[in-house]
Coordinates of C-alpha atoms and ligand atoms in Angstrom, one line a residue:
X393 CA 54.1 180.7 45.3
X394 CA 57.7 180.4 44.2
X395 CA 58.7 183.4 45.6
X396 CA 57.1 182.4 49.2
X397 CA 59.0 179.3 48.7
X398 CA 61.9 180.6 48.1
X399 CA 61.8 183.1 51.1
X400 CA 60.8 180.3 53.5
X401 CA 63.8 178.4 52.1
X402 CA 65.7 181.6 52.8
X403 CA 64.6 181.6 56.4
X404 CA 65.3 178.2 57.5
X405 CA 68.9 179.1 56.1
X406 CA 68.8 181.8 58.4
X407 CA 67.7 180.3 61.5
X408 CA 70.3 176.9 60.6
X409 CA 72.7 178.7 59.2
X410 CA 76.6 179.4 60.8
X411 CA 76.8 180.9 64.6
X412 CA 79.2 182.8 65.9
X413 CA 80.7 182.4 69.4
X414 CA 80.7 185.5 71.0
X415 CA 83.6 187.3 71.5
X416 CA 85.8 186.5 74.8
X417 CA 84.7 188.5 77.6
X418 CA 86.8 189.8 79.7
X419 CA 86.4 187.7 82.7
X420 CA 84.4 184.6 83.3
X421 CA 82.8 183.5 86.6
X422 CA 82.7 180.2 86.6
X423 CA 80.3 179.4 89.3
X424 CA 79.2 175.8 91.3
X425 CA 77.0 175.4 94.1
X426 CA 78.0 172.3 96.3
X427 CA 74.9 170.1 96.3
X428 CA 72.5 172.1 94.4
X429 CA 70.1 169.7 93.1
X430 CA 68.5 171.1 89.9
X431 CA 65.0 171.1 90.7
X432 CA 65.9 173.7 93.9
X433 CA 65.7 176.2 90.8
X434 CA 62.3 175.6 90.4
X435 CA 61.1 174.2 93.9
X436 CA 62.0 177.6 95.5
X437 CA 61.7 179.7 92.3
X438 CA 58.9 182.0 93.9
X439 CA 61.4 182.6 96.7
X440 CA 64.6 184.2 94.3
X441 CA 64.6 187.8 93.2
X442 CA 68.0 188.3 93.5
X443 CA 71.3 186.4 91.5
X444 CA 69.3 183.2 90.6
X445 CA 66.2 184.8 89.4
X446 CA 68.7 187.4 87.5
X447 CA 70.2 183.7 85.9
X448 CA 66.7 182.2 85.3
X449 CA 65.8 185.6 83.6
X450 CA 68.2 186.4 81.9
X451 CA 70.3 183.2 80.8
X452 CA 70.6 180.4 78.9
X453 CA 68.9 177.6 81.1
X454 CA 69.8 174.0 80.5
X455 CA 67.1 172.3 81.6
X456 CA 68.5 168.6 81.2
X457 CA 72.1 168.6 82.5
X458 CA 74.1 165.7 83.8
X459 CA 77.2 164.5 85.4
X460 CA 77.7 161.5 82.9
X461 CA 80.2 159.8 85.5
X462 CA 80.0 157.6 88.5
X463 CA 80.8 158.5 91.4
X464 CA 79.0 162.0 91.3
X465 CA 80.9 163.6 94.0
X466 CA 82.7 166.5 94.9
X467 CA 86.1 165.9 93.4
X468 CA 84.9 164.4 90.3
X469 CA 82.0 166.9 89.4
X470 CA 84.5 169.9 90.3
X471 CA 87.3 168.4 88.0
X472 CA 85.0 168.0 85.1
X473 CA 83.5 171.4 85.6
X474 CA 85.8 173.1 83.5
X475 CA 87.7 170.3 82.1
X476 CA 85.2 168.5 80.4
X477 CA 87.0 165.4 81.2
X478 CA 85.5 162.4 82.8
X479 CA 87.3 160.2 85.5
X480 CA 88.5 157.9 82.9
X481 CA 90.7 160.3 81.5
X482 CA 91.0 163.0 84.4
X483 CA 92.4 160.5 87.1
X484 CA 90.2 162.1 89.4
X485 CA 88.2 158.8 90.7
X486 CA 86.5 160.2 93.8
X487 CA 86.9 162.7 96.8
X488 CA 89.3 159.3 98.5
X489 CA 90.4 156.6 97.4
X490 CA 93.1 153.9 98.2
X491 CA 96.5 154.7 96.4
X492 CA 98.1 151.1 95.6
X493 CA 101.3 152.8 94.8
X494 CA 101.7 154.4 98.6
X495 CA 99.6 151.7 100.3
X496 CA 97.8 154.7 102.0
X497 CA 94.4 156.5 101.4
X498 CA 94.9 159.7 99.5
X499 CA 92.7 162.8 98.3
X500 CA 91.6 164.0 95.2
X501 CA 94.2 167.0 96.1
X502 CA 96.3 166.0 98.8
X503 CA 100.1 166.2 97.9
X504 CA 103.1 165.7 100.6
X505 CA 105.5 167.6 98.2
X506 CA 103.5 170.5 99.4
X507 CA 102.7 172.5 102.3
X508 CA 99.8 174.6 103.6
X509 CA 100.4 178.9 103.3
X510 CA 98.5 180.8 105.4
X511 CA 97.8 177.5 108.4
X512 CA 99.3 175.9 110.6
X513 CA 103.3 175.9 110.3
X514 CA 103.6 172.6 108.1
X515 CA 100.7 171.2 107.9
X516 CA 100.3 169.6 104.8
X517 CA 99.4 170.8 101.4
X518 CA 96.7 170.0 98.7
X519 CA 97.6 170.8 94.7
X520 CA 96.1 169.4 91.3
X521 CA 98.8 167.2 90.6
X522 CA 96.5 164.0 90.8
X523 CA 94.1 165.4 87.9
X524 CA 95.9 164.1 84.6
X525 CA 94.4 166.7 82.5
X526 CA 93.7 170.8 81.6
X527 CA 90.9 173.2 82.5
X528 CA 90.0 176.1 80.9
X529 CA 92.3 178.5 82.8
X530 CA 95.2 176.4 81.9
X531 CA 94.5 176.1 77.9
X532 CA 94.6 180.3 78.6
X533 CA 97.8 180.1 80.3
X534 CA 99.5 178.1 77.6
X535 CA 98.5 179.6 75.2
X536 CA 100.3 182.6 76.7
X537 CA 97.1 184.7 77.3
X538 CA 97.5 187.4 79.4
X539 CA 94.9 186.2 82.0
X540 CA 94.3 185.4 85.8
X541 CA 93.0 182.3 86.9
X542 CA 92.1 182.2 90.7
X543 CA 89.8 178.9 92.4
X544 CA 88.0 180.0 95.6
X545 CA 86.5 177.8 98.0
X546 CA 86.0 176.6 101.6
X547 CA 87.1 173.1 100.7
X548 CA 90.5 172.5 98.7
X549 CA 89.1 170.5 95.7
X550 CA 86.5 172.5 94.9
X551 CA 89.1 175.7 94.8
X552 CA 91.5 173.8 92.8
X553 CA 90.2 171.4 90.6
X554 CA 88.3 173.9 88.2
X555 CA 90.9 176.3 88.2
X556 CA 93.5 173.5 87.9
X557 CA 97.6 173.7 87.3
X558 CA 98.7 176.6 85.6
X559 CA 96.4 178.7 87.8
X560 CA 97.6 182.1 89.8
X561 CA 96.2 180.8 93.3
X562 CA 93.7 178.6 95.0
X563 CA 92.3 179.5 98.0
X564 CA 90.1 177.6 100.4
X565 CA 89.8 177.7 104.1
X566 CA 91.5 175.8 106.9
X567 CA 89.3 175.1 109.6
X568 CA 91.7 174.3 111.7
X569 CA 93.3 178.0 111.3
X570 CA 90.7 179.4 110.8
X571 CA 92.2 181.2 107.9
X572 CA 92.1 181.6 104.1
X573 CA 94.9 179.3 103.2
X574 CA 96.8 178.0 100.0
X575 CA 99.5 175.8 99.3
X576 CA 103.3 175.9 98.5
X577 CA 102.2 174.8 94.9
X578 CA 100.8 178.2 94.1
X579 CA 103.0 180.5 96.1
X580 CA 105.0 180.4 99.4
X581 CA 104.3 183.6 100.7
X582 CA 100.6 185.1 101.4
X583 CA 99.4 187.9 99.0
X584 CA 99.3 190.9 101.5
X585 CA 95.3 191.3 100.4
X586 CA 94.5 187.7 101.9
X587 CA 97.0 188.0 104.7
X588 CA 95.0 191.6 105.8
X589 CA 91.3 189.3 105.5
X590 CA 93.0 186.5 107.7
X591 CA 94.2 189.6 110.4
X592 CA 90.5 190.7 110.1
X593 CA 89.0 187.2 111.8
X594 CA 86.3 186.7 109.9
X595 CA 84.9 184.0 111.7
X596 CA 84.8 185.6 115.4
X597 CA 81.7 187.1 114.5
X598 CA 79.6 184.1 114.0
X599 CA 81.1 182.8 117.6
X600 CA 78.2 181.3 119.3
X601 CA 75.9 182.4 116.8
X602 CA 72.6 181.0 115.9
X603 CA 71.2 180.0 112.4
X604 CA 67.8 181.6 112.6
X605 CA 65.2 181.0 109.4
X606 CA 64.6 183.6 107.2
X607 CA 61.0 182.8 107.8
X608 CA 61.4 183.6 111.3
X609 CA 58.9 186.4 112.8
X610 CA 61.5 187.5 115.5
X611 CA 64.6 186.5 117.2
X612 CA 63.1 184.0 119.6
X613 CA 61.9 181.5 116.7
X614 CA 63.6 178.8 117.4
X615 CA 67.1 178.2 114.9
X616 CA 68.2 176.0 113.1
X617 CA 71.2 175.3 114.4
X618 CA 73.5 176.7 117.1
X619 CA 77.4 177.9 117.4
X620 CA 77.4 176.3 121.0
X621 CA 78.2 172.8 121.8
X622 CA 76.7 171.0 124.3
X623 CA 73.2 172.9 124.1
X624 CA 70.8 170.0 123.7
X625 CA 67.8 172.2 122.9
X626 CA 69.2 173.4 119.6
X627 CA 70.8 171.4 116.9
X628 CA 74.6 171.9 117.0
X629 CA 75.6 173.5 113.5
X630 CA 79.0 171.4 113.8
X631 CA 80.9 173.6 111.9
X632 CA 81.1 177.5 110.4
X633 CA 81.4 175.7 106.8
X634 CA 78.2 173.8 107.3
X635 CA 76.3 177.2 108.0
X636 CA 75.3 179.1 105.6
X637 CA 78.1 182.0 107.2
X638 CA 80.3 179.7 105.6
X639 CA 79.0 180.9 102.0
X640 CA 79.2 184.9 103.3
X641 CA 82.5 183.9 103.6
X642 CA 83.2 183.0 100.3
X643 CA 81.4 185.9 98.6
X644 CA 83.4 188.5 100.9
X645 CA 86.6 187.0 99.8
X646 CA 85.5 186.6 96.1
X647 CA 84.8 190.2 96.2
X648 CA 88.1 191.3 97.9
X649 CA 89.5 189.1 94.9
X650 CA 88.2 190.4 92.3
X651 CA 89.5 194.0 93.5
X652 CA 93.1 192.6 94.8
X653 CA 93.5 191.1 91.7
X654 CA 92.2 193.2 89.5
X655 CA 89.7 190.6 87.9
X656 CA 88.5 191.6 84.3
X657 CA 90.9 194.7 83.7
X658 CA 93.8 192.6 81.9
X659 CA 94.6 192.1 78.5
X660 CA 93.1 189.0 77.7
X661 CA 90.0 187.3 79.6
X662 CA 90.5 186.4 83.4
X663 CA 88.8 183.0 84.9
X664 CA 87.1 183.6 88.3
X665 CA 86.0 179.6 89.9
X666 CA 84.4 180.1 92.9
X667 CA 82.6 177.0 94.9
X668 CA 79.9 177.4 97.4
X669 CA 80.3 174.9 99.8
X670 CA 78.0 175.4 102.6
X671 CA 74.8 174.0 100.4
X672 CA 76.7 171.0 100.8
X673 CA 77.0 170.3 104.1
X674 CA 73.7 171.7 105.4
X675 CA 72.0 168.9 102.5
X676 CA 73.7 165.7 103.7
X677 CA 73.2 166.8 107.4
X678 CA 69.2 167.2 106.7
X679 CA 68.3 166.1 103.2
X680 CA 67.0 168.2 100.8
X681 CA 63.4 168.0 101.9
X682 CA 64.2 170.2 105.0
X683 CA 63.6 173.9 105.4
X684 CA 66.9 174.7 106.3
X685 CA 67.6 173.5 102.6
X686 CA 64.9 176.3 101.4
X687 CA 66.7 178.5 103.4
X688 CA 70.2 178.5 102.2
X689 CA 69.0 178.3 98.9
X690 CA 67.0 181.4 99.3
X691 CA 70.3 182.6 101.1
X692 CA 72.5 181.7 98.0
X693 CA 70.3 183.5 95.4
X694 CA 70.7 186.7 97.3
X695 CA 74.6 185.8 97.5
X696 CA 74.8 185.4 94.3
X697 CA 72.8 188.7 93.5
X698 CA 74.9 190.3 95.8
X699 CA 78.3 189.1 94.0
X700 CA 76.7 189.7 90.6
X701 CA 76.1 193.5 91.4
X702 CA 79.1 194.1 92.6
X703 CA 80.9 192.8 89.1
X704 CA 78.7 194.8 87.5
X705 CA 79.9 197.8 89.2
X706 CA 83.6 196.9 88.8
X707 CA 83.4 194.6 85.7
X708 CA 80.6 195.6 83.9
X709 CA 78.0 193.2 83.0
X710 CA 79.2 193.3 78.9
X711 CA 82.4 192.2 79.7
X712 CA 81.2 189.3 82.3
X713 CA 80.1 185.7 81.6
X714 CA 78.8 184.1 84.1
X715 CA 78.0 180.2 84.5
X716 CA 76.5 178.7 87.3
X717 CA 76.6 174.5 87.8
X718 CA 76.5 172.1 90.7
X719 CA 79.0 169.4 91.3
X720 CA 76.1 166.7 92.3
X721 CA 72.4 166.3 93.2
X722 CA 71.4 164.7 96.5
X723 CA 69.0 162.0 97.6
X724 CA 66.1 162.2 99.8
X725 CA 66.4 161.2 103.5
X726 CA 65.3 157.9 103.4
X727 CA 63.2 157.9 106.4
X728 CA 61.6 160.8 104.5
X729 CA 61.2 158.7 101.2
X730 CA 59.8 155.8 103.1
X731 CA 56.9 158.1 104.9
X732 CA 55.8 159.1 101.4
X733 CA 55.6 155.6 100.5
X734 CA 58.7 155.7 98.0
X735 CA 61.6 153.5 97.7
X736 CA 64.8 153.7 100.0
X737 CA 66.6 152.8 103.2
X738 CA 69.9 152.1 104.6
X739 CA 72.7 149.4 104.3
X740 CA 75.4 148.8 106.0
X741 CA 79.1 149.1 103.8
X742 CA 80.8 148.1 107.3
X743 CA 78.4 144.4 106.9
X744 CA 79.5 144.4 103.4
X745 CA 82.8 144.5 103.4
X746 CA 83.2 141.9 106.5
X747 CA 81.0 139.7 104.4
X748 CA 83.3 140.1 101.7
X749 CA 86.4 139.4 104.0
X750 CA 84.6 136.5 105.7
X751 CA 83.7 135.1 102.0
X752 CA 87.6 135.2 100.9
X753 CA 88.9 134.1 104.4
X754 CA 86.8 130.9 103.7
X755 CA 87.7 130.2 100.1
X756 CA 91.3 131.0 100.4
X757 CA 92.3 131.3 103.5
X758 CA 92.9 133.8 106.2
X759 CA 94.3 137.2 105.8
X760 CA 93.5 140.9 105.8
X761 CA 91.5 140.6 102.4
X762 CA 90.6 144.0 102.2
X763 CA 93.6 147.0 101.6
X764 CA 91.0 150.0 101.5
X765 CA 87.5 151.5 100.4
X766 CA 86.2 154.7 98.2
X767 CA 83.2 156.3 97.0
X768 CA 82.3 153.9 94.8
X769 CA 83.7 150.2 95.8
X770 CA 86.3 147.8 97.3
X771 CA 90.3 147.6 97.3
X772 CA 91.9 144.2 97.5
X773 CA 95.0 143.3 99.0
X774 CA 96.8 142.5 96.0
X775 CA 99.9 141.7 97.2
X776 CA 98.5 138.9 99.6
X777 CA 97.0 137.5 96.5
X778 CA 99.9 137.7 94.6
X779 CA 101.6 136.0 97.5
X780 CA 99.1 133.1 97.5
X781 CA 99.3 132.8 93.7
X782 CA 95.8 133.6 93.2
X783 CA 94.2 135.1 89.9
X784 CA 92.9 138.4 90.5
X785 CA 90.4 138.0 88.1
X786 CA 88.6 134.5 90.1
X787 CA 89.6 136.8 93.3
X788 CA 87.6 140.2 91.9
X789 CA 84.6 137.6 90.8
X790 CA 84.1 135.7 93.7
X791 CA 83.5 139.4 95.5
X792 CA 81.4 140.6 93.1
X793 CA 79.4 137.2 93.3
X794 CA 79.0 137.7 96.4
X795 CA 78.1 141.1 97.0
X796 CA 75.5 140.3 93.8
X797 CA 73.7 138.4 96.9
X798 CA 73.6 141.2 99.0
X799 CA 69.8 143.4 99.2
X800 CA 69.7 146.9 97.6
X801 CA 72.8 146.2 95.7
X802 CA 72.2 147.7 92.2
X803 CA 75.7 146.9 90.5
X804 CA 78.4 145.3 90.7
X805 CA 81.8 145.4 88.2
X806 CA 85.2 144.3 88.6
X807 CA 88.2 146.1 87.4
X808 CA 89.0 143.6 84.7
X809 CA 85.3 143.9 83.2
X810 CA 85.6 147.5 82.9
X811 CA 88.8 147.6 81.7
X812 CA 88.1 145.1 79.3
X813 CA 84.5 146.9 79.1
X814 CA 82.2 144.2 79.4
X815 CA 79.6 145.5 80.5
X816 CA 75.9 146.0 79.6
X817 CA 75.3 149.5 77.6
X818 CA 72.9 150.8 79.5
X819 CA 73.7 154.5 81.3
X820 CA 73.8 152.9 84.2
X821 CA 77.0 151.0 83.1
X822 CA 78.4 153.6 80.4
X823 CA 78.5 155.9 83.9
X824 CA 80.7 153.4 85.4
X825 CA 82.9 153.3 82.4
X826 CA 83.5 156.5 82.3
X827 CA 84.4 156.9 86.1
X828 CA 86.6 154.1 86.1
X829 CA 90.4 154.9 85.7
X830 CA 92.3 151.5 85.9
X831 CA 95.7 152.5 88.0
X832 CA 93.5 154.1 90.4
X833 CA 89.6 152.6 90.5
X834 CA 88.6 149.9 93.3
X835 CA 89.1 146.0 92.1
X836 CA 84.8 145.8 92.4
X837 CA 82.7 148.9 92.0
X838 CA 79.2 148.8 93.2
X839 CA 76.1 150.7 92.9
X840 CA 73.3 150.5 95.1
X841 CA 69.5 150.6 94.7
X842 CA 68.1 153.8 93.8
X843 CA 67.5 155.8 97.0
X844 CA 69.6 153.6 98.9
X845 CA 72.4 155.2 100.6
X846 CA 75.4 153.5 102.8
X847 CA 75.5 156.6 104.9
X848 CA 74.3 155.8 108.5
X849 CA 72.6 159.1 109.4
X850 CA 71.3 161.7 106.9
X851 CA 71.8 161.7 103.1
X852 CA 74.1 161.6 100.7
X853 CA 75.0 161.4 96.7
X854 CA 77.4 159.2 94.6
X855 CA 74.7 157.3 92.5
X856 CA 74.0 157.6 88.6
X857 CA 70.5 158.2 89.1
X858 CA 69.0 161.4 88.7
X859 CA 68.8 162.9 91.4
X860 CA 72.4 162.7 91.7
X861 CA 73.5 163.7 88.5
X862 CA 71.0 165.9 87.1
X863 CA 72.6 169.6 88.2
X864 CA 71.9 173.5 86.9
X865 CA 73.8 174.8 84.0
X866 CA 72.9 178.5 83.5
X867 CA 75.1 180.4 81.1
X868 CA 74.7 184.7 80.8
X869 CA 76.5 187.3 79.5
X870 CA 77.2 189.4 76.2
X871 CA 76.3 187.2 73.3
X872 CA 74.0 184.2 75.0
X873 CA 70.5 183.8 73.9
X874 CA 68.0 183.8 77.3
X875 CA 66.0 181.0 77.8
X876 CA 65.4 177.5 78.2
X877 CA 67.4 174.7 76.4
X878 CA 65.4 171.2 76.9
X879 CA 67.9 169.3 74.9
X880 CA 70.3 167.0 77.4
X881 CA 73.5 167.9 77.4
X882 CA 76.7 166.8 79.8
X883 CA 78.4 168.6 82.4
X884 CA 81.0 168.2 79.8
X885 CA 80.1 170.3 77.7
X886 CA 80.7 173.8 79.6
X887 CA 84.6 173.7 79.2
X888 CA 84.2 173.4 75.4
X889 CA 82.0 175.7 75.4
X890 CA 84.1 178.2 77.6
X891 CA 87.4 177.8 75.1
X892 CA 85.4 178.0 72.0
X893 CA 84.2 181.7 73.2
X894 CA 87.5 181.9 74.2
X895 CA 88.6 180.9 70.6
X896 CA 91.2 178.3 72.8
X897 CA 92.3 174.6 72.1
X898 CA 89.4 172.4 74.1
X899 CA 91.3 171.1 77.0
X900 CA 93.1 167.9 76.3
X901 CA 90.7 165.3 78.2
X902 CA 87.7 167.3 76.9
X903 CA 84.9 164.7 75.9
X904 CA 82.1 167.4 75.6
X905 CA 80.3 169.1 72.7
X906 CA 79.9 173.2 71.9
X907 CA 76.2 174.4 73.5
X908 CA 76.0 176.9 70.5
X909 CA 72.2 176.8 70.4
X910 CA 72.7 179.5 72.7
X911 CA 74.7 181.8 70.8
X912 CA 72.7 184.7 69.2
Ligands
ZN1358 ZN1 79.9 168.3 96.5

């Protein structure tokens, strides 16, 4: 009896016992695909066989993943990707907001000290000099690994935000060029390999194309969407980016990356971030109840299969690690929620905001009240109350009063409550605190209902709720256990797991924890 005892006691030791990380590969792919709400994994499982069934089979699968912040947008899930910071240390607030320093609306990425390579002759430029903290690629750089670290994407945030400042290049793609374009922040000249893909005028051959389903039995089922404006049968697509030709893009120049750059044949580990954008725009156009959603979903797992088998062949799949997120969830259309007998409609931020500019014209007079908006909330004109010798604080309280009154309003803070954080501790407002970055954040943040959007057509994402902030994480490669992981865990925590593998200092805003249940 002792002896069984003792040998049980022997394998709990075992199974709790030290893990190791495994040992650096020698390139990471640090995948996110814009929009991808977590349950399209499972909704359109049946339909993968190719890079996300490969994922699904063979990685470690986080089933309860979350951006921890609000807003959950673009800028703000891309930055924390592989910084593990949230918008209370990174700076990055939103996609936009209203910079008080300028007096003038500003990106996440936007920078006049730079201008665009590869565009229009001096258009301007976008660089990472607005996020405040490091990624993974630039813990590598300094400490003086001998690594690349490239950010691909059609839009410029997602392409530089996760590969952040010490990177070699990001490259995204100017629609107005129509070429694969970066900024005098990474280099001034072109590398020859992207200047030969830009000669090649990629997007020629998707000139009055149409976006047929997959589905489709033959070419005269009618599309999706069409190339040609003006064609009233047909939906127009709008854009190249918000096909899914807009992904093939990406994966063609990923691949020609990969080989121009020599990817995974250095000394030390290179950091390959690549964003696929298309998802993104096809979702808020349609809502993620559409079939054109199933369809670029199908689309991307065989994109992703296709871009997986090709770094096996010049990688190797022992030397790859591969981890696949999204930036953001979605919400349902809420026409579509309402039909089904759920919660959800729209309201107007336009009405809001001329309430709250008729509410502050009454009590203190007239004046332009209101200096800008962003994701999340509303700018004051603070030098007109300084000028009036108001107290911001009474000023930030009668608009959140008032917007309090207003329907399908979920939330409201001011900038003195959360700097001072006193709020409630619920997620809810622990989301807000942790998205709120003082210099920067909107005097009153609000949060609407769940399933209520401010977007007049279509859908759209920013809210705490799940559907929003509960994304894929999907880790594979040398050294990770397959399967599923039901514990929740943070968007946060992937950078501190990438620099513990990589046996690197966590980056410096890093509030995330190591995943090493998955390590063998
Ligand atoms: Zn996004």
């Amino acid at each position: 009896m002792k002896r069984v005892l003792a040998f049980a006691a022997l394998a709990v030791c075992a199974l709790a016992g030290p893990v190791t990380a495994p040992r650096p590969p020698k390139l990471i792919v640090a995948i996110v695909i814009d929009q991808f709400r977590y349950d399209y994994l499972w909704r359109f499982r049946t339909d993968y066989t190719a890079g996300l069934a490969r994922l699904l089979n063979q990685g470690a699968v986080f089933t309860d993943a979350h951006h921890v912040h609000y807003p959950t947008v673009t800028a703000v899930g891309h930055s924390t990707f592989l910084s593990g910071a949230t918008p209370s240390s990174s700076g990055i607030i939103g996609n936009e907001w209203f910079d008080r320093e300028s007096g003038e609306s500003v990106t996440s990425v936007s920078d006049p000290g730079t201008r665009l390579v590869g565009g229009a002759p001096g258009a301007l430029g976008s660089s990472p000099h607005r996020l405040l903290v490091s990624t993974v690629g630039d813990e590598l750089k300094m400490a003086g690994r001998h690594s690349k670290v490239i950010g691909i994407s059609i839009k410029d945030r997602s392409a530089i935000l996760p590969a952040g400042h010490a990177a070699d290049a990001a490259y995204w793609y100017d629609s107005d060029s129509n070429n694969w374009v970066t900024s005098t922040y990474f280099m001034n000249d072109l590398a020859a390999g992207v200047k030969e893909i830009n000669g090649q005028h990629w997007f020629q051959k998707y000139l009055g194309a149409s976006w047929l389903p997959l589905d489709a039995k033959d070419d005269n089922a009618p599309p999706f969407c069409t190339m040609v404006n003006g064609n009233d049968s047909v939906r127009y697509c709008g854009s190249l980016e918000a096909t899914p030709w807009g992904n093939e893009m990406i994966e063609e120049f990923t691949e020609r990356a990969v080989m121009n750059e020599n990817l995974g044949h250095h000394d030390d580990t290179d950091l390959l971030a690549v964003s696929f954008s298309s998802n993104d725009y096809v979702g808020h156009a349609v809502g993620p109840d559409a079939p054109e959603v199933r369809d670029i979903s199908i689309r991307t797992d065989r994109l992703l299969g296709r871009l997986l088998d090709f770094i096996d062949q010049h990688v190797g799949a022992a030397n790859t690690l591969v981890v696949l997120t999204a930036d953001h969830g979605v919400a349902p259309v809420p026409e579509v929620n309402q039909k089904r007998k759920m919660p959800g409609g729209r309201i107007s931020g336009f009405a809001m905001l001329r309430a709250v500019s008729e509410a502050l014209s009454t009590k203190y007079g007239a004046g332009k009240w209101i200096d800008g908006g962003s994701d999340d909330g509303v700018y004051l004109n603070r030098k007109l109350i300084m000028q009036k010798k108001l107290d911001l604080e009474a000023v930030q309280n009668t608009v959140a009063d008032l917007l309090k009154t207003q329907p399908h309003v979920f939330r409201v803070y001011t900038s003195i409550e959360l700097a001072r954080g006193q709020v409630t501790g619920d997620y809810v407002s622990q989301a807000a605190l942790r998205g709120f970055f003082e210099p920067r954040s909107p005097d009153v943040v609000v949060i609407q209902d769940p399933y209520y959007l401010f977007s007049p057509t279509g859908t759209s994402h920013s809210t705490p709720f799940n559907y929003d902030s509960q994304v894929p994480v999907i880790f594979m490669g040398a050294g990770i256990q397959p399967g599923e992981y039901n514990e929740k865990i943070a968007e946060n925590d992937i950078a501190p797991t990438l620099t513990t593998i990589l046996r690197l200092e966590e980056p410096s805003g890093s509030i995330g924890r190591i995943l090493d249940e998955m390590f063998r």
